[in-house]
JSON list of C-alpha atoms in Angstrom, two decimals:
[
{"chain": "A", "resi": 1, "resn": "UNK", "atom": "CA", "xyz": [-8.78, 2.94, 9.58]},
{"chain": "A", "resi": 2, "resn": "UNK", "atom": "CA", "xyz": [-12.57, 3.52, 10.07]},
{"chain": "A", "resi": 3, "resn": "UNK", "atom": "CA", "xyz": [-12.20, 7.24, 9.92]},
{"chain": "A", "resi": 4, "resn": "UNK", "atom": "CA", "xyz": [-9.37, 8.00, 7.54]},
{"chain": "A", "resi": 5, "resn": "UNK", "atom": "CA", "xyz": [-10.14, 5.28, 5.16]},
{"chain": "A", "resi": 6, "resn": "UNK", "atom": "CA", "xyz": [-13.76, 6.30, 4.81]},
{"chain": "A", "resi": 7, "resn": "UNK", "atom": "CA", "xyz": [-12.77, 9.80, 3.97]},
{"chain": "A", "resi": 8, "resn": "UNK", "atom": "CA", "xyz": [-10.23, 8.56, 1.31]},
{"chain": "A", "resi": 9, "resn": "UNK", "atom": "CA", "xyz": [-12.87, 6.36, -0.14]},
{"chain": "A", "resi": 10, "resn": "UNK", "atom": "CA", "xyz": [-15.16, 9.28, -0.52]},
{"chain": "A", "resi": 11, "resn": "UNK", "atom": "CA", "xyz": [-12.38, 11.30, -2.39]},
{"chain": "A", "resi": 12, "resn": "UNK", "atom": "CA", "xyz": [-11.79, 8.34, -4.69]},
{"chain": "A", "resi": 13, "resn": "UNK", "atom": "CA", "xyz": [-15.50, 8.01, -5.42]},
{"chain": "A", "resi": 14, "resn": "UNK", "atom": "CA", "xyz": [-15.92, 11.86, -6.09]},
{"chain": "A", "resi": 15, "resn": "UNK", "atom": "CA", "xyz": [-12.82, 11.65, -8.45]},
{"chain": "A", "resi": 16, "resn": "UNK", "atom": "CA", "xyz": [-14.18, 8.38, -10.16]},
{"chain": "A", "resi": 17, "resn": "UNK", "atom": "CA", "xyz": [-10.73, 6.85, -9.30]},
{"chain": "A", "resi": 18, "resn": "UNK", "atom": "CA", "xyz": [-9.73, 3.35, -8.16]},
{"chain": "A", "resi": 19, "resn": "UNK", "atom": "CA", "xyz": [-6.95, 2.15, -5.94]},
{"chain": "A", "resi": 20, "resn": "UNK", "atom": "CA", "xyz": [-5.28, -1.05, -4.73]},
{"chain": "A", "resi": 21, "resn": "UNK", "atom": "CA", "xyz": [-5.30, -1.11, -1.01]},
{"chain": "A", "resi": 22, "resn": "UNK", "atom": "CA", "xyz": [-2.52, -3.07, 0.57]},
{"chain": "A", "resi": 23, "resn": "UNK", "atom": "CA", "xyz": [-3.93, -4.04, 3.86]},
{"chain": "A", "resi": 24, "resn": "UNK", "atom": "CA", "xyz": [-2.50, -5.47, 7.10]},
{"chain": "A", "resi": 25, "resn": "UNK", "atom": "CA", "xyz": [-4.15, -8.52, 8.61]},
{"chain": "A", "resi": 26, "resn": "UNK", "atom": "CA", "xyz": [-4.09, -6.78, 11.95]},
{"chain": "A", "resi": 27, "resn": "UNK", "atom": "CA", "xyz": [-6.42, -4.17, 10.48]},
{"chain": "A", "resi": 28, "resn": "UNK", "atom": "CA", "xyz": [-8.40, -6.37, 8.27]},
{"chain": "A", "resi": 29, "resn": "UNK", "atom": "CA", "xyz": [-9.40, -8.62, 11.11]},
{"chain": "A", "resi": 30, "resn": "UNK", "atom": "CA", "xyz": [-10.58, -5.60, 13.07]},
{"chain": "A", "resi": 31, "resn": "UNK", "atom": "CA", "xyz": [-12.43, -3.90, 10.28]},
{"chain": "A", "resi": 32, "resn": "UNK", "atom": "CA", "xyz": [-13.85, -6.65, 7.96]},
{"chain": "A", "resi": 33, "resn": "UNK", "atom": "CA", "xyz": [-16.75, -4.48, 6.96]},
{"chain": "A", "resi": 34, "resn": "UNK", "atom": "CA", "xyz": [-14.40, -1.83, 5.94]},
{"chain": "A", "resi": 35, "resn": "UNK", "atom": "CA", "xyz": [-12.47, -4.22, 3.70]},
{"chain": "A", "resi": 36, "resn": "UNK", "atom": "CA", "xyz": [-15.88, -5.08, 2.22]},
{"chain": "A", "resi": 37, "resn": "UNK", "atom": "CA", "xyz": [-16.60, -1.56, 1.59]},
{"chain": "A", "resi": 38, "resn": "UNK", "atom": "CA", "xyz": [-13.30, -1.02, -0.24]},
{"chain": "A", "resi": 39, "resn": "UNK", "atom": "CA", "xyz": [-14.17, -3.91, -2.59]},
{"chain": "A", "resi": 40, "resn": "UNK", "atom": "CA", "xyz": [-17.86, -2.57, -3.01]},
{"chain": "A", "resi": 41, "resn": "UNK", "atom": "CA", "xyz": [-16.32, 0.79, -4.10]},
{"chain": "A", "resi": 42, "resn": "UNK", "atom": "CA", "xyz": [-14.64, -0.87, -7.11]},
{"chain": "A", "resi": 43, "resn": "UNK", "atom": "CA", "xyz": [-11.15, -0.98, -5.53]},
{"chain": "A", "resi": 44, "resn": "UNK", "atom": "CA", "xyz": [-8.78, -3.76, -5.14]},
{"chain": "A", "resi": 45, "resn": "UNK", "atom": "CA", "xyz": [-7.45, -5.35, -1.86]},
{"chain": "A", "resi": 46, "resn": "UNK", "atom": "CA", "xyz": [-3.93, -6.76, -1.65]},
{"chain": "A", "resi": 47, "resn": "UNK", "atom": "CA", "xyz": [-1.61, -7.86, 1.12]},
{"chain": "A", "resi": 48, "resn": "UNK", "atom": "CA", "xyz": [0.74, -5.64, 3.07]},
{"chain": "A", "resi": 49, "resn": "UNK", "atom": "CA", "xyz": [1.57, -8.28, 5.57]},
{"chain": "A", "resi": 50, "resn": "UNK", "atom": "CA", "xyz": [0.14, -9.99, 8.64]},
{"chain": "A", "resi": 51, "resn": "UNK", "atom": "CA", "xyz": [1.61, -7.06, 10.50]},
{"chain": "A", "resi": 52, "resn": "UNK", "atom": "CA", "xyz": [3.95, -3.99, 9.73]},
{"chain": "A", "resi": 53, "resn": "UNK", "atom": "CA", "xyz": [7.10, -5.66, 10.84]},
{"chain": "A", "resi": 54, "resn": "UNK", "atom": "CA", "xyz": [10.04, -5.27, 8.23]},
{"chain": "A", "resi": 55, "resn": "UNK", "atom": "CA", "xyz": [10.57, -8.60, 6.61]},
{"chain": "A", "resi": 56, "resn": "UNK", "atom": "CA", "xyz": [14.00, -8.03, 4.85]},
{"chain": "A", "resi": 57, "resn": "UNK", "atom": "CA", "xyz": [15.96, -9.49, 7.74]},
{"chain": "A", "resi": 58, "resn": "UNK", "atom": "CA", "xyz": [13.66, -12.51, 8.38]},
{"chain": "A", "resi": 59, "resn": "UNK", "atom": "CA", "xyz": [14.53, -15.97, 7.34]},
{"chain": "A", "resi": 60, "resn": "UNK", "atom": "CA", "xyz": [12.99, -17.49, 4.13]},
{"chain": "A", "resi": 61, "resn": "UNK", "atom": "CA", "xyz": [10.79, -20.01, 5.81]},
{"chain": "A", "resi": 62, "resn": "UNK", "atom": "CA", "xyz": [9.41, -17.36, 8.29]},
{"chain": "A", "resi": 63, "resn": "UNK", "atom": "CA", "xyz": [8.57, -15.01, 5.51]},
{"chain": "A", "resi": 64, "resn": "UNK", "atom": "CA", "xyz": [6.87, -17.65, 3.59]},
{"chain": "A", "resi": 65, "resn": "UNK", "atom": "CA", "xyz": [4.90, -19.21, 6.34]},
{"chain": "A", "resi": 66, "resn": "UNK", "atom": "CA", "xyz": [3.74, -15.78, 7.63]},
{"chain": "A", "resi": 67, "resn": "UNK", "atom": "CA", "xyz": [2.75, -14.71, 4.07]},
{"chain": "A", "resi": 68, "resn": "UNK", "atom": "CA", "xyz": [1.02, -18.04, 3.25]},
{"chain": "A", "resi": 69, "resn": "UNK", "atom": "CA", "xyz": [-1.14, -17.64, 6.46]},
{"chain": "A", "resi": 70, "resn": "UNK", "atom": "CA", "xyz": [-1.88, -13.98, 5.81]},
{"chain": "A", "resi": 71, "resn": "UNK", "atom": "CA", "xyz": [-2.77, -14.56, 2.25]},
{"chain": "A", "resi": 72, "resn": "UNK", "atom": "CA", "xyz": [-5.28, -17.33, 3.21]},
{"chain": "A", "resi": 73, "resn": "UNK", "atom": "CA", "xyz": [-6.80, -15.16, 5.88]},
{"chain": "A", "resi": 74, "resn": "UNK", "atom": "CA", "xyz": [-7.22, -12.13, 3.58]},
{"chain": "A", "resi": 75, "resn": "UNK", "atom": "CA", "xyz": [-8.70, -14.23, 0.88]},
{"chain": "A", "resi": 76, "resn": "UNK", "atom": "CA", "xyz": [-11.17, -15.62, 3.41]},
{"chain": "A", "resi": 77, "resn": "UNK", "atom": "CA", "xyz": [-12.14, -11.95, 4.39]},
{"chain": "A", "resi": 78, "resn": "UNK", "atom": "CA", "xyz": [-12.51, -10.77, 0.83]},
{"chain": "A", "resi": 79, "resn": "UNK", "atom": "CA", "xyz": [-13.76, -13.90, -0.74]},
{"chain": "A", "resi": 80, "resn": "UNK", "atom": "CA", "xyz": [-11.29, -13.28, -3.70]},
{"chain": "A", "resi": 81, "resn": "UNK", "atom": "CA", "xyz": [-7.86, -14.19, -4.83]},
{"chain": "A", "resi": 82, "resn": "UNK", "atom": "CA", "xyz": [-5.04, -11.92, -3.69]},
{"chain": "A", "resi": 83, "resn": "UNK", "atom": "CA", "xyz": [-2.42, -11.19, -6.39]},
{"chain": "A", "resi": 84, "resn": "UNK", "atom": "CA", "xyz": [-0.16, -8.64, -4.81]},
{"chain": "A", "resi": 85, "resn": "UNK", "atom": "CA", "xyz": [1.96, -7.92, -1.79]},
{"chain": "A", "resi": 86, "resn": "UNK", "atom": "CA", "xyz": [3.85, -4.84, -0.70]},
{"chain": "A", "resi": 87, "resn": "UNK", "atom": "CA", "xyz": [6.62, -5.34, 1.89]},
{"chain": "A", "resi": 88, "resn": "UNK", "atom": "CA", "xyz": [6.31, -2.94, 4.94]},
{"chain": "A", "resi": 89, "resn": "UNK", "atom": "CA", "xyz": [8.52, 0.04, 4.47]},
{"chain": "A", "resi": 90, "resn": "UNK", "atom": "CA", "xyz": [9.39, -1.26, 1.01]},
{"chain": "A", "resi": 91, "resn": "UNK", "atom": "CA", "xyz": [12.12, -3.30, 2.59]},
{"chain": "A", "resi": 92, "resn": "UNK", "atom": "CA", "xyz": [13.00, -6.53, 0.95]},
{"chain": "A", "resi": 93, "resn": "UNK", "atom": "CA", "xyz": [16.07, -8.68, 0.36]},
{"chain": "A", "resi": 94, "resn": "UNK", "atom": "CA", "xyz": [16.45, -11.57, -2.06]},
{"chain": "A", "resi": 95, "resn": "UNK", "atom": "CA", "xyz": [15.40, -13.97, 0.61]},
{"chain": "A", "resi": 96, "resn": "UNK", "atom": "CA", "xyz": [12.31, -12.32, 1.53]},
{"chain": "A", "resi": 97, "resn": "UNK", "atom": "CA", "xyz": [11.58, -11.51, -2.14]},
{"chain": "A", "resi": 98, "resn": "UNK", "atom": "CA", "xyz": [11.87, -15.25, -3.08]},
{"chain": "A", "resi": 99, "resn": "UNK", "atom": "CA", "xyz": [9.72, -16.27, -0.16]},
{"chain": "A", "resi": 100, "resn": "UNK", "atom": "CA", "xyz": [6.98, -13.80, -1.26]},
{"chain": "A", "resi": 101, "resn": "UNK", "atom": "CA", "xyz": [7.07, -15.10, -4.76]},
{"chain": "A", "resi": 102, "resn": "UNK", "atom": "CA", "xyz": [6.90, -18.78, -3.47]},
{"chain": "A", "resi": 103, "resn": "UNK", "atom": "CA", "xyz": [3.45, -17.98, -2.10]},
{"chain": "A", "resi": 104, "resn": "UNK", "atom": "CA", "xyz": [2.17, -17.03, -5.55]},
{"chain": "A", "resi": 105, "resn": "UNK", "atom": "CA", "xyz": [2.07, -13.42, -4.68]},
{"chain": "A", "resi": 106, "resn": "UNK", "atom": "CA", "xyz": [3.78, -10.61, -6.79]},
{"chain": "A", "resi": 107, "resn": "UNK", "atom": "CA", "xyz": [5.78, -8.18, -4.75]},
{"chain": "A", "resi": 108, "resn": "UNK", "atom": "CA", "xyz": [4.82, -4.56, -5.72]},
{"chain": "A", "resi": 109, "resn": "UNK", "atom": "CA", "xyz": [6.83, -1.35, -4.90]},
{"chain": "A", "resi": 110, "resn": "UNK", "atom": "CA", "xyz": [6.27, 2.16, -6.12]},
{"chain": "A", "resi": 111, "resn": "UNK", "atom": "CA", "xyz": [7.71, 5.22, -7.95]},
{"chain": "A", "resi": 112, "resn": "UNK", "atom": "CA", "xyz": [6.18, 8.51, -6.70]},
{"chain": "A", "resi": 113, "resn": "UNK", "atom": "CA", "xyz": [5.17, 8.91, -3.05]},
{"chain": "A", "resi": 114, "resn": "UNK", "atom": "CA", "xyz": [2.76, 11.03, -1.24]},
{"chain": "A", "resi": 115, "resn": "UNK", "atom": "CA", "xyz": [5.41, 11.34, 1.57]},
{"chain": "A", "resi": 116, "resn": "UNK", "atom": "CA", "xyz": [2.56, 10.99, 4.14]},
{"chain": "A", "resi": 117, "resn": "UNK", "atom": "CA", "xyz": [4.28, 8.63, 6.48]},
{"chain": "A", "resi": 118, "resn": "UNK", "atom": "CA", "xyz": [6.74, 11.38, 7.69]},
{"chain": "A", "resi": 119, "resn": "UNK", "atom": "CA", "xyz": [6.33, 15.07, 8.69]},
{"chain": "A", "resi": 120, "resn": "UNK", "atom": "CA", "xyz": [6.22, 17.41, 5.62]},
{"chain": "A", "resi": 121, "resn": "UNK", "atom": "CA", "xyz": [4.17, 20.30, 4.30]},
{"chain": "A", "resi": 122, "resn": "UNK", "atom": "CA", "xyz": [1.25, 19.67, 1.96]},
{"chain": "A", "resi": 123, "resn": "UNK", "atom": "CA", "xyz": [3.13, 21.46, -0.79]},
{"chain": "A", "resi": 124, "resn": "UNK", "atom": "CA", "xyz": [6.22, 19.14, -0.19]},
{"chain": "A", "resi": 125, "resn": "UNK", "atom": "CA", "xyz": [4.01, 16.05, -0.37]},
{"chain": "A", "resi": 126, "resn": "UNK", "atom": "CA", "xyz": [2.27, 17.12, -3.58]},
{"chain": "A", "resi": 127, "resn": "UNK", "atom": "CA", "xyz": [5.68, 17.87, -5.14]},
{"chain": "A", "resi": 128, "resn": "UNK", "atom": "CA", "xyz": [6.96, 14.48, -4.11]},
{"chain": "A", "resi": 129, "resn": "UNK", "atom": "CA", "xyz": [3.86, 12.84, -5.57]},
{"chain": "A", "resi": 130, "resn": "UNK", "atom": "CA", "xyz": [4.55, 14.59, -8.90]},
{"chain": "A", "resi": 131, "resn": "UNK", "atom": "CA", "xyz": [8.08, 13.40, -9.16]},
{"chain": "A", "resi": 132, "resn": "UNK", "atom": "CA", "xyz": [8.02, 10.42, -11.53]},
{"chain": "A", "resi": 133, "resn": "UNK", "atom": "CA", "xyz": [4.26, 10.73, -12.22]},
{"chain": "A", "resi": 134, "resn": "UNK", "atom": "CA", "xyz": [3.74, 9.31, -15.59]},
{"chain": "A", "resi": 135, "resn": "UNK", "atom": "CA", "xyz": [1.35, 6.81, -17.16]},
{"chain": "A", "resi": 136, "resn": "UNK", "atom": "CA", "xyz": [1.74, 3.41, -15.35]},
{"chain": "A", "resi": 137, "resn": "UNK", "atom": "CA", "xyz": [3.62, 4.86, -12.27]},
{"chain": "A", "resi": 138, "resn": "UNK", "atom": "CA", "xyz": [2.54, 3.47, -8.97]},
{"chain": "A", "resi": 139, "resn": "UNK", "atom": "CA", "xyz": [1.94, 6.18, -6.26]},
{"chain": "A", "resi": 140, "resn": "UNK", "atom": "CA", "xyz": [2.47, 5.23, -2.68]},
{"chain": "A", "resi": 141, "resn": "UNK", "atom": "CA", "xyz": [-0.15, 6.91, -0.66]},
{"chain": "A", "resi": 142, "resn": "UNK", "atom": "CA", "xyz": [-1.51, 5.75, 3.00]},
{"chain": "A", "resi": 143, "resn": "UNK", "atom": "CA", "xyz": [-4.97, 5.87, 4.25]},
{"chain": "A", "resi": 144, "resn": "UNK", "atom": "CA", "xyz": [-3.77, 5.18, 7.77]},
{"chain": "A", "resi": 145, "resn": "UNK", "atom": "CA", "xyz": [-0.66, 4.87, 9.88]},
{"chain": "A", "resi": 146, "resn": "UNK", "atom": "CA", "xyz": [0.72, 1.61, 11.33]},
{"chain": "A", "resi": 147, "resn": "UNK", "atom": "CA", "xyz": [1.83, 2.09, 14.91]},
{"chain": "A", "resi": 148, "resn": "UNK", "atom": "CA", "xyz": [3.15, -0.18, 17.59]},
{"chain": "A", "resi": 149, "resn": "UNK", "atom": "CA", "xyz": [-0.06, -2.24, 17.72]},
{"chain": "A", "resi": 150, "resn": "UNK", "atom": "CA", "xyz": [0.48, -3.16, 14.06]},
{"chain": "A", "resi": 151, "resn": "UNK", "atom": "CA", "xyz": [4.19, -4.04, 14.52]},
{"chain": "A", "resi": 152, "resn": "UNK", "atom": "CA", "xyz": [5.17, -0.65, 13.27]},
{"chain": "A", "resi": 153, "resn": "UNK", "atom": "CA", "xyz": [8.42, 1.28, 14.43]},
{"chain": "A", "resi": 154, "resn": "UNK", "atom": "CA", "xyz": [6.73, 4.35, 15.93]},
{"chain": "A", "resi": 155, "resn": "UNK", "atom": "CA", "xyz": [3.56, 5.47, 17.61]},
{"chain": "A", "resi": 156, "resn": "UNK", "atom": "CA", "xyz": [3.85, 8.99, 16.53]},
{"chain": "A", "resi": 157, "resn": "UNK", "atom": "CA", "xyz": [1.82, 9.52, 13.23]},
{"chain": "A", "resi": 158, "resn": "UNK", "atom": "CA", "xyz": [2.63, 12.57, 11.14]},
{"chain": "A", "resi": 159, "resn": "UNK", "atom": "CA", "xyz": [0.20, 15.42, 10.93]},
{"chain": "A", "resi": 160, "resn": "UNK", "atom": "CA", "xyz": [-1.70, 14.98, 7.72]},
{"chain": "A", "resi": 161, "resn": "UNK", "atom": "CA", "xyz": [-5.26, 15.28, 6.42]},
{"chain": "A", "resi": 162, "resn": "UNK", "atom": "CA", "xyz": [-5.20, 12.32, 4.18]},
{"chain": "A", "resi": 163, "resn": "UNK", "atom": "CA", "xyz": [-8.29, 12.97, 2.29]},
{"chain": "A", "resi": 164, "resn": "UNK", "atom": "CA", "xyz": [-7.39, 16.55, 1.57]},
{"chain": "A", "resi": 165, "resn": "UNK", "atom": "CA", "xyz": [-3.95, 15.43, 0.44]},
{"chain": "A", "resi": 166, "resn": "UNK", "atom": "CA", "xyz": [-5.56, 12.75, -1.86]},
{"chain": "A", "resi": 167, "resn": "UNK", "atom": "CA", "xyz": [-7.78, 15.47, -3.49]},
{"chain": "A", "resi": 168, "resn": "UNK", "atom": "CA", "xyz": [-4.69, 17.72, -4.06]},
{"chain": "A", "resi": 169, "resn": "UNK", "atom": "CA", "xyz": [-2.67, 14.93, -5.57]},
{"chain": "A", "resi": 170, "resn": "UNK", "atom": "CA", "xyz": [-5.53, 13.62, -7.75]},
{"chain": "A", "resi": 171, "resn": "UNK", "atom": "CA", "xyz": [-6.22, 17.15, -9.06]},
{"chain": "A", "resi": 172, "resn": "UNK", "atom": "CA", "xyz": [-2.51, 17.55, -9.91]},
{"chain": "A", "resi": 173, "resn": "UNK", "atom": "CA", "xyz": [-2.46, 14.32, -11.65]},
{"chain": "A", "resi": 174, "resn": "UNK", "atom": "CA", "xyz": [-5.70, 15.23, -13.64]},
{"chain": "A", "resi": 175, "resn": "UNK", "atom": "CA", "xyz": [-3.92, 18.36, -14.75]},
{"chain": "A", "resi": 176, "resn": "UNK", "atom": "CA", "xyz": [-1.17, 16.22, -16.26]},
{"chain": "A", "resi": 177, "resn": "UNK", "atom": "CA", "xyz": [-3.60, 13.97, -17.97]},
{"chain": "A", "resi": 178, "resn": "UNK", "atom": "CA", "xyz": [-3.26, 11.14, -15.41]},
{"chain": "A", "resi": 179, "resn": "UNK", "atom": "CA", "xyz": [-6.06, 9.19, -13.73]},
{"chain": "A", "resi": 180, "resn": "UNK", "atom": "CA", "xyz": [-5.81, 6.78, -10.68]},
{"chain": "A", "resi": 181, "resn": "UNK", "atom": "CA", "xyz": [-6.55, 3.17, -11.31]},
{"chain": "A", "resi": 182, "resn": "UNK", "atom": "CA", "xyz": [-6.06, 0.05, -9.35]},
{"chain": "A", "resi": 183, "resn": "UNK", "atom": "CA", "xyz": [-3.25, -2.22, -10.49]},
{"chain": "A", "resi": 184, "resn": "UNK", "atom": "CA", "xyz": [-5.72, -4.77, -11.84]},
{"chain": "A", "resi": 185, "resn": "UNK", "atom": "CA", "xyz": [-7.51, -2.07, -13.91]},
{"chain": "A", "resi": 186, "resn": "UNK", "atom": "CA", "xyz": [-4.19, -0.50, -15.00]},
{"chain": "A", "resi": 187, "resn": "UNK", "atom": "CA", "xyz": [-2.98, -3.83, -16.32]},
{"chain": "A", "resi": 188, "resn": "UNK", "atom": "CA", "xyz": [-6.13, -4.28, -18.54]},
{"chain": "A", "resi": 189, "resn": "UNK", "atom": "CA", "xyz": [-4.63, -1.80, -20.87]},
{"chain": "A", "resi": 190, "resn": "UNK", "atom": "CA", "xyz": [-0.98, -2.00, -19.93]},
{"chain": "A", "resi": 191, "resn": "UNK", "atom": "CA", "xyz": [1.91, -4.33, -19.13]},
{"chain": "A", "resi": 192, "resn": "UNK", "atom": "CA", "xyz": [3.68, -4.59, -15.88]},
{"chain": "A", "resi": 193, "resn": "UNK", "atom": "CA", "xyz": [7.34, -3.32, -15.82]},
{"chain": "A", "resi": 194, "resn": "UNK", "atom": "CA", "xyz": [9.34, -5.63, -13.62]},
{"chain": "A", "resi": 195, "resn": "UNK", "atom": "CA", "xyz": [12.52, -4.75, -11.80]},
{"chain": "A", "resi": 196, "resn": "UNK", "atom": "CA", "xyz": [14.43, -5.51, -8.69]},
{"chain": "A", "resi": 197, "resn": "UNK", "atom": "CA", "xyz": [14.65, -3.36, -5.62]},
{"chain": "A", "resi": 198, "resn": "UNK", "atom": "CA", "xyz": [16.38, -4.70, -2.49]},
{"chain": "A", "resi": 199, "resn": "UNK", "atom": "CA", "xyz": [16.89, -2.66, 0.59]},
{"chain": "A", "resi": 200, "resn": "UNK", "atom": "CA", "xyz": [17.30, -3.82, 4.08]}
]
């Protein structure tokens, strides 16, 4: 999102933090220069999907073909290889998991969440982001909202100041001795923890 993403990027820059942005092709096509700005800021770009439709009930071939096409388009936009994919809503089943893996991408899920895709108070969101916050944990936080135009389930985004929330969460993490890093940077000094999470 040209407004919200810009503001989140400013917070990350001010905090000397980096992130992995899982992008939708529907948005990346429309905002190619913003994708370039994300990369120029030292962040990583990964695939969230061609759109925000849940893939957990789709057939293997459909998930694979959609992902192959989206991955190729995102790599064309970024000029770099894409390593990761995050299924919309975190919903995946064995079939969709195997289809994503067949494209050469690694499915990524999360631990703590900023709870910014639903209505909540800032205090509730920060508290949720702190649950499970530890070295190597992956925090789910959004810089935008996927509505109907993106294949999302709703066109009613929650009320949230995403940059202010990012500032609060990063400060709370800093107090715990934690610092935000993209997946690629985190893995330069750590090892991935692999597990299985299937939810339809």
